[in-house]
């Protein structure tokens, strides 16, 4: 038998789960199968989205956005007036740019939706009409039926090469499954019965072995069907924050509508009736109401969900994405989230009278046939720290390998007249005494010290010509992932409290919590404990997020404001959560919070910019309208615009073009930097408030100069 230490080391290096997108990088991460390439303004995507933008001119669609509905009505009114007076070039120019404003607004939403549709088209390719091998009711035979005829509770057999016909749970067997059609990852995953990794998805392919799957969804309601509906935006509902902002925008629109209507009688009284024609009033209304944010609001929400899809996270609703941005408490499972999930050998501790090298040699020999992550880590540590190289076949040809069992709780090897054992403290001590040996006095103290530090002690013993005796202790440690403390520090700066949830005893939990830098921990947690903790946090007015993958996590996932279920988890967990992580990487919850905050910040930034824009456009149009009747108002014409017609037309043109200019920002999102609410507000006002004031002055003046140069207006 040949045991290759290098093989153990290579396997060890890939056994730990990895974070695929570095912290803070909101543009990285794995791409799902449906991710769309190209830039934000890909010409093909614009052309493909343009028909959808035209279809959205339907008043029944436009009424959902009151601001843009007013712009549509204004466009229709100016069109009628322009037709009545076909020689009025000014009326036609205003009309054309009002229609472009409406279309540009619809184009922003259509582009955002188009990205989802492109992803959905790719997902549809993963759907195949499969023939299922359904077990008969007596369980003794099989029958072939179309996958569309499967019902909840049916048992189907899948072997190597078969496409799984529907969503379900593995109830028998274990197999390697290719899920690249969903996750975009080429590496196969293991699905097995009786655990938290039993869920399988219709459309994925079995690569090895045989499994029996119990169908858990009806045809047309599979996970891929839900993904298609979600990325197309069909199931997207407006969030409370978005609804509140719509109410605000509608209120501002009504206020400005009343203000503009009252200008007509005022202009008649002042003798400036010609400067306040219906076309001019329509242009004024469109420029003063918050058309910029009204046009981009829907695109911002869709883009937020799209950014999650790009990171292989499916949000079941826009509400979940927005809630992620307001999360104040984060519940994180210890194993696989904060720690690597597999205990690693950290050190060899000899008892008195023994050296570390002796313990390392015996520990490595006893672990060469141990294929568990812990066993592989012992081999690697012995090689890296003590230079113990691979053992050759000649040396171990007559070795007898003792496999670990739940009964003996030991493993080891009998070779060259030596018996070496490693395992749980009680089991190894009992074995040494059975061999007639003695246990070193300090062995118990060493194991107690490791346990109190949150580690797991494994005793190493040998029986040779010197008799049976304990050599020392292997310190197994649940290793905290690199960079976790820094990430938790960053969350703390964001005002988010982190709580580690674990089934470990309080001593172990405390040690890991202190090393990782979390704010609090819940040890020996049961499903009821998790629920109670979430309810306590929510009772204090906090929004709570958590991850989970098992059926026992389902109640807590359903209770949490943001429940992220792992794709490798059970169907119950995926049904309970409002997000599903296709990569099953629990640390991605931190990125989800960042994306949620990015969505809220983007919406706030563009709202600030839009309102500031309106203030600047006021100084462009009002002085131009009434300067004839009240020459003193010309002092407010600080931009020095050429004429009333040029001022009004320049403002309308700028109003349309600024929507197009801001579409990339709405889709990409404002970059998020962890900071306090006060500093974010100051930055928002300084960048987007001041920018919203300055940009129109520059833009409108440049357009005015261009119009004057081209047509000689003024």
GROMACS .gro file of C-alpha atoms in nm, residues 469-700:
model
  232
  469UNK     CA    1   0.242   0.484   2.680
  470UNK     CA    2   0.096   0.821   2.579
  471UNK     CA    3   0.335   1.029   2.370
  472UNK     CA    4   0.146   1.355   2.355
  473UNK     CA    5  -0.155   1.546   2.228
  474UNK     CA    6  -0.259   1.671   1.884
  475UNK     CA    7  -0.422   2.012   1.914
  476UNK     CA    8  -0.705   2.033   1.659
  477UNK     CA    9  -0.833   2.382   1.606
  478UNK     CA   10  -1.133   2.518   1.417
  479UNK     CA   11  -0.942   2.774   1.211
  480UNK     CA   12  -1.094   3.119   1.169
  481UNK     CA   13  -1.094   3.228   0.806
  482UNK     CA   14  -0.832   3.481   0.708
  483UNK     CA   15  -0.951   3.841   0.718
  484UNK     CA   16  -1.269   3.772   0.919
  485UNK     CA   17  -1.170   4.001   1.207
  486UNK     CA   18  -1.115   4.289   0.962
  487UNK     CA   19  -1.453   4.225   0.803
  488UNK     CA   20  -1.628   4.226   1.139
  489UNK     CA   21  -1.447   4.548   1.232
  490UNK     CA   22  -1.581   4.701   0.912
  491UNK     CA   23  -1.934   4.584   0.991
  492UNK     CA   24  -1.900   4.739   1.335
  493UNK     CA   25  -1.810   5.071   1.172
  494UNK     CA   26  -2.128   5.035   0.966
  495UNK     CA   27  -2.326   5.003   1.290
  496UNK     CA   28  -2.401   4.632   1.242
  497UNK     CA   29  -2.386   4.395   1.538
  498UNK     CA   30  -2.247   4.047   1.461
  499UNK     CA   31  -2.359   3.738   1.652
  500UNK     CA   32  -2.199   3.396   1.602
  501UNK     CA   33  -2.434   3.097   1.632
  502UNK     CA   34  -2.287   2.756   1.712
  503UNK     CA   35  -2.372   2.422   1.863
  504UNK     CA   36  -2.038   2.416   2.045
  505UNK     CA   37  -2.007   2.439   2.420
  506UNK     CA   38  -1.973   2.790   2.568
  507UNK     CA   39  -1.596   2.758   2.628
  508UNK     CA   40  -1.522   2.669   2.266
  509UNK     CA   41  -1.769   2.926   2.138
  510UNK     CA   42  -1.611   3.201   2.350
  511UNK     CA   43  -1.262   3.122   2.227
  512UNK     CA   44  -1.366   3.130   1.859
  513UNK     CA   45  -1.574   3.445   1.910
  514UNK     CA   46  -1.279   3.628   2.066
  515UNK     CA   47  -1.042   3.519   1.790
  516UNK     CA   48  -1.285   3.613   1.512
  517UNK     CA   49  -1.382   3.945   1.671
  518UNK     CA   50  -1.762   3.905   1.669
  519UNK     CA   51  -1.968   4.116   1.907
  520UNK     CA   52  -2.157   3.830   2.071
  521UNK     CA   53  -2.220   3.457   2.042
  522UNK     CA   54  -2.494   3.202   2.108
  523UNK     CA   55  -2.358   2.862   2.217
  524UNK     CA   56  -2.535   2.524   2.209
  525UNK     CA   57  -2.798   2.686   1.990
  526UNK     CA   58  -3.123   2.502   1.914
  527UNK     CA   59  -3.379   2.609   1.649
  528UNK     CA   60  -3.589   2.755   1.930
  529UNK     CA   61  -3.290   2.952   2.061
  530UNK     CA   62  -3.226   3.102   1.716
  531UNK     CA   63  -3.590   3.205   1.681
  532UNK     CA   64  -3.595   3.361   2.027
  533UNK     CA   65  -3.276   3.557   1.956
  534UNK     CA   66  -3.413   3.696   1.627
  535UNK     CA   67  -3.742   3.796   1.791
  536UNK     CA   68  -3.558   3.975   2.074
  537UNK     CA   69  -3.354   4.176   1.824
  538UNK     CA   70  -3.661   4.259   1.614
  539UNK     CA   71  -3.855   4.364   1.924
  540UNK     CA   72  -3.592   4.633   1.970
  541UNK     CA   73  -3.669   4.774   1.625
  542UNK     CA   74  -3.373   4.608   1.450
  543UNK     CA   75  -3.364   4.431   1.114
  544UNK     CA   76  -3.197   4.089   1.134
  545UNK     CA   77  -3.015   3.886   0.868
  546UNK     CA   78  -2.897   3.527   0.896
  547UNK     CA   79  -2.775   3.234   0.688
  548UNK     CA   80  -2.874   2.869   0.708
  549UNK     CA   81  -2.885   2.545   0.514
  550UNK     CA   82  -3.062   2.286   0.727
  551UNK     CA   83  -3.425   2.207   0.797
  552UNK     CA   84  -3.359   2.312   1.158
  553UNK     CA   85  -3.266   2.659   1.025
  554UNK     CA   86  -3.596   2.703   0.836
  555UNK     CA   87  -3.797   2.867   1.120
  556UNK     CA   88  -3.522   3.122   1.187
  557UNK     CA   89  -3.473   3.192   0.814
  558UNK     CA   90  -3.845   3.261   0.782
  559UNK     CA   91  -3.843   3.489   1.087
  560UNK     CA   92  -3.534   3.690   0.983
  561UNK     CA   93  -3.583   4.003   0.774
  562UNK     CA   94  -3.311   3.877   0.538
  563UNK     CA   95  -3.286   3.498   0.532
  564UNK     CA   96  -3.014   3.364   0.301
  565UNK     CA   97  -3.052   2.991   0.233
  566UNK     CA   98  -2.765   2.790   0.088
  567UNK     CA   99  -2.834   2.620  -0.245
  568UNK     CA  100  -2.674   2.303  -0.107
  569UNK     CA  101  -2.924   2.305   0.179
  570UNK     CA  102  -3.260   2.139   0.218
  571UNK     CA  103  -3.572   2.237   0.026
  572UNK     CA  104  -3.727   2.353   0.353
  573UNK     CA  105  -3.444   2.602   0.409
  574UNK     CA  106  -3.467   2.738   0.052
  575UNK     CA  107  -3.842   2.779   0.081
  576UNK     CA  108  -3.813   2.960   0.415
  577UNK     CA  109  -3.547   3.216   0.314
  578UNK     CA  110  -3.605   3.519   0.094
  579UNK     CA  111  -3.267   3.479  -0.076
  580UNK     CA  112  -3.079   3.176  -0.210
  581UNK     CA  113  -2.700   3.171  -0.246
  582UNK     CA  114  -2.623   2.948  -0.544
  583UNK     CA  115  -2.257   2.921  -0.441
  584UNK     CA  116  -2.349   2.815  -0.086
  585UNK     CA  117  -2.087   3.052   0.054
  586UNK     CA  118  -2.224   3.180   0.388
  587UNK     CA  119  -1.975   3.468   0.409
  588UNK     CA  120  -2.152   3.621   0.109
  589UNK     CA  121  -2.409   3.755   0.354
  590UNK     CA  122  -2.167   4.038   0.424
  591UNK     CA  123  -2.160   4.127   0.052
  592UNK     CA  124  -2.540   4.111   0.039
  593UNK     CA  125  -2.559   4.372   0.315
  594UNK     CA  126  -2.317   4.592   0.120
  595UNK     CA  127  -2.524   4.561  -0.199
  596UNK     CA  128  -2.841   4.649  -0.006
  597UNK     CA  129  -2.673   4.958   0.137
  598UNK     CA  130  -2.542   5.044  -0.210
  599UNK     CA  131  -2.899   5.035  -0.345
  600UNK     CA  132  -3.027   5.269  -0.072
  601UNK     CA  133  -2.733   5.507  -0.114
  602UNK     CA  134  -2.778   5.514  -0.492
  603UNK     CA  135  -3.145   5.599  -0.455
  604UNK     CA  136  -3.069   5.872  -0.201
  605UNK     CA  137  -2.785   6.017  -0.408
  606UNK     CA  138  -2.991   6.040  -0.727
  607UNK     CA  139  -3.287   6.187  -0.536
  608UNK     CA  140  -3.058   6.456  -0.397
  609UNK     CA  141  -2.915   6.521  -0.744
  610UNK     CA  142  -3.262   6.540  -0.901
  611UNK     CA  143  -3.403   6.790  -0.651
  612UNK     CA  144  -3.088   7.006  -0.672
  613UNK     CA  145  -3.125   6.994  -1.051
  614UNK     CA  146  -3.474   7.139  -1.028
  615UNK     CA  147  -3.349   7.437  -0.827
  616UNK     CA  148  -3.092   7.521  -1.096
  617UNK     CA  149  -3.347   7.485  -1.378
  618UNK     CA  150  -3.573   7.729  -1.196
  619UNK     CA  151  -3.308   7.999  -1.245
  620UNK     CA  152  -3.296   7.917  -1.615
  621UNK     CA  153  -3.667   7.928  -1.702
  622UNK     CA  154  -3.850   8.166  -1.467
  623UNK     CA  155  -3.635   8.477  -1.542
  624UNK     CA  156  -3.662   8.405  -1.914
  625UNK     CA  157  -4.042   8.384  -1.896
  626UNK     CA  158  -4.105   8.709  -1.708
  627UNK     CA  159  -3.806   8.926  -1.797
  628UNK     CA  160  -4.012   9.107  -2.063
  629UNK     CA  161  -4.282   9.210  -1.813
  630UNK     CA  162  -4.043   9.260  -1.525
  631UNK     CA  163  -3.699   9.366  -1.657
  632UNK     CA  164  -3.555   9.356  -1.305
  633UNK     CA  165  -3.592   8.974  -1.313
  634UNK     CA  166  -3.319   8.969  -1.577
  635UNK     CA  167  -3.076   8.992  -1.285
  636UNK     CA  168  -3.170   8.633  -1.203
  637UNK     CA  169  -3.058   8.529  -1.551
  638UNK     CA  170  -2.716   8.456  -1.403
  639UNK     CA  171  -2.633   8.217  -1.687
  640UNK     CA  172  -2.675   8.493  -1.943
  641UNK     CA  173  -2.901   8.283  -2.166
  642UNK     CA  174  -2.962   8.425  -2.513
  643UNK     CA  175  -3.343   8.444  -2.514
  644UNK     CA  176  -3.657   8.310  -2.342
  645UNK     CA  177  -3.700   8.047  -2.617
  646UNK     CA  178  -3.337   7.938  -2.594
  647UNK     CA  179  -3.352   7.922  -2.212
  648UNK     CA  180  -3.664   7.705  -2.207
  649UNK     CA  181  -3.549   7.474  -2.487
  650UNK     CA  182  -3.201   7.438  -2.333
  651UNK     CA  183  -3.353   7.339  -1.999
  652UNK     CA  184  -3.578   7.079  -2.165
  653UNK     CA  185  -3.290   6.933  -2.365
  654UNK     CA  186  -3.070   6.915  -2.055
  655UNK     CA  187  -3.354   6.753  -1.861
  656UNK     CA  188  -3.372   6.472  -2.120
  657UNK     CA  189  -2.998   6.421  -2.163
  658UNK     CA  190  -2.922   6.407  -1.789
  659UNK     CA  191  -3.145   6.100  -1.759
  660UNK     CA  192  -2.935   5.919  -2.020
  661UNK     CA  193  -2.615   6.034  -1.851
  662UNK     CA  194  -2.726   5.893  -1.515
  663UNK     CA  195  -2.843   5.551  -1.640
  664UNK     CA  196  -2.495   5.391  -1.593
  665UNK     CA  197  -2.483   5.521  -1.234
  666UNK     CA  198  -2.833   5.386  -1.165
  667UNK     CA  199  -2.739   5.043  -1.300
  668UNK     CA  200  -2.391   5.021  -1.148
  669UNK     CA  201  -2.478   5.192  -0.820
  670UNK     CA  202  -2.297   5.450  -0.613
  671UNK     CA  203  -1.984   5.303  -0.458
  672UNK     CA  204  -2.041   5.213  -0.095
  673UNK     CA  205  -1.783   5.297   0.171
  674UNK     CA  206  -1.847   5.193   0.532
  675UNK     CA  207  -1.900   5.506   0.741
  676UNK     CA  208  -2.143   5.665   0.984
  677UNK     CA  209  -2.481   5.801   0.875
  678UNK     CA  210  -2.367   6.160   0.937
  679UNK     CA  211  -2.057   6.128   0.719
  680UNK     CA  212  -2.256   5.959   0.442
  681UNK     CA  213  -2.513   6.241   0.451
  682UNK     CA  214  -2.239   6.505   0.431
  683UNK     CA  215  -2.075   6.325   0.140
  684UNK     CA  216  -2.409   6.281  -0.034
  685UNK     CA  217  -2.491   6.652  -0.007
  686UNK     CA  218  -2.141   6.762  -0.106
  687UNK     CA  219  -2.110   6.538  -0.412
  688UNK     CA  220  -2.465   6.494  -0.542
  689UNK     CA  221  -2.631   6.800  -0.389
  690UNK     CA  222  -2.362   7.042  -0.504
  691UNK     CA  223  -2.316   6.847  -0.827
  692UNK     CA  224  -2.690   6.865  -0.893
  693UNK     CA  225  -2.676   7.243  -0.854
  694UNK     CA  226  -2.368   7.304  -1.068
  695UNK     CA  227  -2.430   7.056  -1.353
  696UNK     CA  228  -2.745   7.227  -1.489
  697UNK     CA  229  -2.581   7.571  -1.491
  698UNK     CA  230  -2.295   7.436  -1.702
  699UNK     CA  231  -2.505   7.202  -1.915
  700UNK     CA  232  -2.786   7.448  -1.990
   0.00000   0.00000   0.00000
